Amino acid sequence: LSLHDALPICIDVCAFTKTYGNEKVLVLVNMRNATKTFTLPAALQNTTWNDVFTTPQSSVTLGTTIDLAPYQYRVFQVK
């Protein structure tokens, strides 16, 4: 997935994927001082990722949306 074909432009949430070799991460950042709901593009819906900031890393299956607290960021690595 690339930013241009996978993620819509969103003013409140900065979202992008990054691929290096066979590793892929998804980064979501709430840029606002309010809780925001981000609608994931169809290509990312119902996919399973590792939450990189949990110890140990927990497995997360993304639905159609994700809620982000004010200024919260989430980083997921493809499982």
XYZ file of N, CA, C and O in Angstrom:
316
model
N 0.844 -1.188 0.000
C 0.000 0.000 0.000
C 0.883 1.242 0.000
O 1.921 1.273 0.638
N 0.446 2.250 -0.668
C 1.154 3.518 -0.615
C 0.173 4.589 -0.179
O -1.036 4.405 -0.243
N 0.689 5.692 0.274
C -0.155 6.792 0.738
C -1.130 7.224 -0.348
O -2.273 7.516 -0.079
N -0.685 7.214 -1.582
C -1.507 7.754 -2.659
C -2.708 6.879 -3.011
O -3.734 7.391 -3.389
N -2.592 5.565 -2.869
C -3.722 4.734 -3.261
C -4.411 4.054 -2.096
O -5.405 3.385 -2.274
N -3.922 4.233 -0.873
C -4.505 3.499 0.245
C -5.224 4.379 1.254
O -6.179 3.947 1.859
N -4.758 5.583 1.467
C -5.310 6.400 2.539
C -5.833 7.723 2.014
O -5.166 8.394 1.234
N -7.026 8.098 2.448
C -7.577 9.388 2.013
C -6.874 10.544 2.713
O -6.262 10.373 3.761
N -6.976 11.706 2.131
C -6.469 12.906 2.787
C -7.412 13.237 3.936
O -8.621 13.230 3.783
N -6.853 13.500 5.097
C -7.672 13.790 6.267
C -7.033 14.926 7.050
O -5.847 14.869 7.363
N -7.785 15.935 7.362
C -7.263 17.104 8.057
C -6.995 16.813 9.529
O -6.016 17.270 10.085
N -7.833 16.038 10.163
C -7.726 15.810 11.601
C -6.760 14.696 11.978
O -6.158 14.716 13.040
N -6.629 13.699 11.122
C -5.774 12.547 11.402
C -4.778 12.381 10.268
O -5.150 12.322 9.103
N -3.497 12.334 10.645
C -2.447 12.046 9.668
C -2.274 10.533 9.649
O -2.038 9.924 10.698
N -2.413 9.924 8.490
C -2.337 8.477 8.380
C -1.500 8.113 7.160
O -1.661 8.683 6.087
N -0.585 7.157 7.362
C 0.220 6.709 6.241
C 0.772 5.314 6.516
O 0.829 4.867 7.659
N 1.149 4.634 5.444
C 1.852 3.371 5.550
C 3.269 3.584 5.056
O 3.534 4.466 4.231
N 4.174 2.773 5.562
C 5.578 2.814 5.136
C 6.036 1.377 4.981
O 5.824 0.547 5.872
N 6.650 1.086 3.848
C 7.153 -0.254 3.576
C 8.646 -0.178 3.340
O 9.132 0.692 2.615
N 9.369 -1.097 4.004
C 10.809 -1.215 3.801
C 11.112 -2.702 3.696
O 10.937 -3.437 4.672
N 11.521 -3.124 2.523
C 11.727 -4.552 2.305
C 10.409 -5.286 2.473
O 9.421 -4.946 1.848
N 10.392 -6.276 3.379
C 9.147 -7.009 3.626
C 8.455 -6.558 4.900
O 7.547 -7.217 5.381
N 8.894 -5.437 5.453
C 8.255 -4.885 6.649
C 7.344 -3.725 6.265
O 7.674 -2.922 5.404
N 6.181 -3.669 6.928
C 5.222 -2.598 6.654
C 4.654 -2.092 7.970
O 4.348 -2.875 8.863
N 4.551 -0.768 8.096
C 3.924 -0.169 9.270
C 2.812 0.759 8.828
O 2.815 1.302 7.727
N 1.854 0.914 9.724
C 0.741 1.845 9.562
C 0.817 2.820 10.719
O 0.889 2.415 11.884
N 0.843 4.115 10.429
C 0.934 5.153 11.442
C -0.322 6.015 11.371
O -0.702 6.479 10.294
N -0.958 6.216 12.532
C -2.145 7.072 12.649
C -1.874 8.087 13.748
O -1.514 7.710 14.862
N -2.044 9.374 13.450
C -1.783 10.438 14.414
C -2.966 11.391 14.436
O -3.319 11.985 13.405
N -3.573 11.560 15.617
C -4.640 12.545 15.781
C -3.976 13.901 15.985
O -3.268 14.114 16.965
N -4.219 14.822 15.087
C -3.580 16.133 15.119
C -4.392 17.175 15.897
O -4.008 18.334 15.952
N -5.476 16.753 16.502
C -6.392 17.694 17.152
C -6.512 17.451 18.654
O -6.221 16.374 19.155
N -7.005 18.468 19.356
C -7.231 18.407 20.799
C -8.663 17.938 21.077
O -9.372 18.510 21.889
N -9.075 16.919 20.380
C -10.398 16.317 20.540
C -10.329 14.895 20.012
O -9.529 14.598 19.124
N -11.150 14.020 20.548
C -11.202 12.649 20.063
C -11.703 12.645 18.619
O -12.649 13.361 18.286
N -11.040 11.874 17.779
C -11.425 11.779 16.366
C -11.601 10.321 15.978
O -10.898 9.436 16.472
N -12.538 10.087 15.099
C -12.761 8.763 14.534
C -12.251 8.785 13.101
O -12.661 9.630 12.307
N -11.344 7.861 12.808
C -10.765 7.778 11.473
C -11.347 6.564 10.765
O -11.324 5.452 11.296
N -11.873 6.770 9.570
C -12.391 5.670 8.765
C -11.257 5.099 7.928
O -10.648 5.811 7.124
N -10.989 3.829 8.157
C -9.909 3.168 7.436
C -10.329 2.871 6.003
O -11.490 2.543 5.746
N -9.391 2.975 5.058
C -9.718 2.603 3.681
C -10.006 1.105 3.598
O -9.541 0.312 4.430
N -10.764 0.715 2.622
C -11.197 -0.677 2.480
C -10.022 -1.656 2.502
O -10.126 -2.745 3.058
N -8.888 -1.280 1.914
C -7.726 -2.179 1.856
C -7.164 -2.503 3.238
O -6.483 -3.515 3.401
N -7.439 -1.668 4.240
C -6.913 -1.891 5.589
C -7.959 -2.445 6.554
O -7.625 -2.865 7.655
N -9.209 -2.433 6.148
C -10.274 -2.922 7.030
C -10.179 -4.431 7.211
O -9.859 -5.162 6.281
N -10.416 -4.852 8.465
C -10.396 -6.277 8.825
C -9.044 -6.939 8.571
O -8.975 -8.108 8.209
N -7.964 -6.167 8.759
C -6.612 -6.714 8.656
C -6.015 -6.780 10.056
O -6.408 -6.029 10.950
N -5.057 -7.682 10.246
C -4.464 -7.895 11.560
C -3.036 -7.361 11.588
O -2.243 -7.616 10.673
N -2.752 -6.612 12.650
C -1.456 -5.948 12.826
C -0.968 -6.172 14.253
O -1.748 -6.512 15.133
N 0.315 -5.889 14.489
C 0.860 -5.842 15.841
C 0.929 -4.387 16.283
O 1.396 -3.528 15.523
N 0.458 -4.099 17.489
C 0.570 -2.760 18.073
C 1.980 -2.644 18.628
O 2.321 -3.281 19.618
N 2.833 -1.832 18.001
C 4.260 -1.833 18.340
C 4.571 -1.208 19.697
O 5.653 -1.424 20.229
N 3.640 -0.452 20.276
C 3.925 0.195 21.560
C 3.330 -0.531 22.755
O 3.249 0.025 23.842
N 2.913 -1.774 22.577
C 2.480 -2.566 23.720
C 3.573 -3.593 24.020
O 4.294 -4.034 23.127
N 3.712 -3.931 25.285
C 4.716 -4.906 25.700
C 4.039 -6.022 26.454
O 3.476 -5.761 27.509
N 4.074 -7.247 25.989
C 4.556 -7.613 24.648
C 3.609 -7.087 23.577
O 2.484 -6.703 23.881
N 4.086 -7.081 22.343
C 3.245 -6.565 21.264
C 1.956 -7.357 21.183
O 1.957 -8.575 21.217
N 0.849 -6.624 21.127
C -0.448 -7.286 21.042
C -0.956 -7.255 19.601
O -0.666 -6.333 18.848
N -1.706 -8.271 19.273
C -2.295 -8.389 17.953
C -3.608 -7.613 17.928
O -4.415 -7.717 18.845
N -3.813 -6.820 16.876
C -5.009 -5.999 16.739
C -5.608 -6.225 15.357
O -4.899 -6.130 14.354
N -6.898 -6.548 15.316
C -7.601 -6.616 14.041
C -8.374 -5.318 13.876
O -9.217 -4.979 14.703
N -8.029 -4.582 12.837
C -8.671 -3.292 12.588
C -10.042 -3.520 11.968
O -10.210 -4.390 11.118
N -10.998 -2.730 12.379
C -12.341 -2.797 11.813
C -12.460 -1.796 10.679
O -11.580 -1.662 9.843
N -13.556 -1.041 10.682
C -13.762 -0.034 9.641
C -13.335 1.351 10.100
O -13.033 2.204 9.276
N -13.327 1.571 11.428
C -12.907 2.863 11.986
C -12.016 2.625 13.200
O -11.997 1.530 13.769
N -11.294 3.666 13.591
C -10.503 3.620 14.809
C -10.641 4.974 15.497
O -10.597 6.019 14.845
N -10.873 4.949 16.796
C -10.981 6.179 17.588
C -9.619 6.528 18.155
O -8.913 5.663 18.679
N -9.262 7.805 18.049
C -8.001 8.299 18.585
C -8.288 9.432 19.565
O -9.006 10.382 19.233
N -7.729 9.324 20.765
C -7.863 10.369 21.775
C -7.113 11.618 21.302
O -6.314 11.548 20.357
N -7.338 12.760 21.941
C -6.615 13.969 21.543
C -5.104 13.736 21.496
O -4.523 13.189 22.437
N -4.504 14.060 20.378
C -3.060 13.958 20.132
C -2.506 12.536 20.245
O -1.299 12.332 20.292
N -3.367 11.553 20.260
C -2.908 10.159 20.347
C -2.324 9.705 19.021
O -2.753 10.131 17.951
N -1.329 8.842 19.093
C -0.798 8.218 17.895
C -0.738 6.719 18.109
O -0.599 6.234 19.227
N -0.891 5.983 17.022
C -0.836 4.513 17.038
C 0.066 4.085 15.911
O 0.015 4.648 14.803
N 0.899 3.102 16.172
C 1.779 2.542 15.152
C 1.566 1.030 15.143
O 1.671 0.381 16.187
N 1.264 0.519 13.980
C 1.010 -0.907 13.814
C 2.004 -1.467 12.796
O 2.328 -0.803 11.813
N 2.439 -2.698 13.043
C 3.300 -3.398 12.102
C 2.542 -4.591 11.570
O 1.845 -5.267 12.322
N 2.680 -4.829 10.266
C 1.949 -5.933 9.652
C 2.337 -7.234 10.352
O 3.477 -7.450 10.715
N 1.345 -8.056 10.600
C 1.563 -9.320 11.305
C 1.923 -10.411 10.342
O 1.481 -10.466 9.248
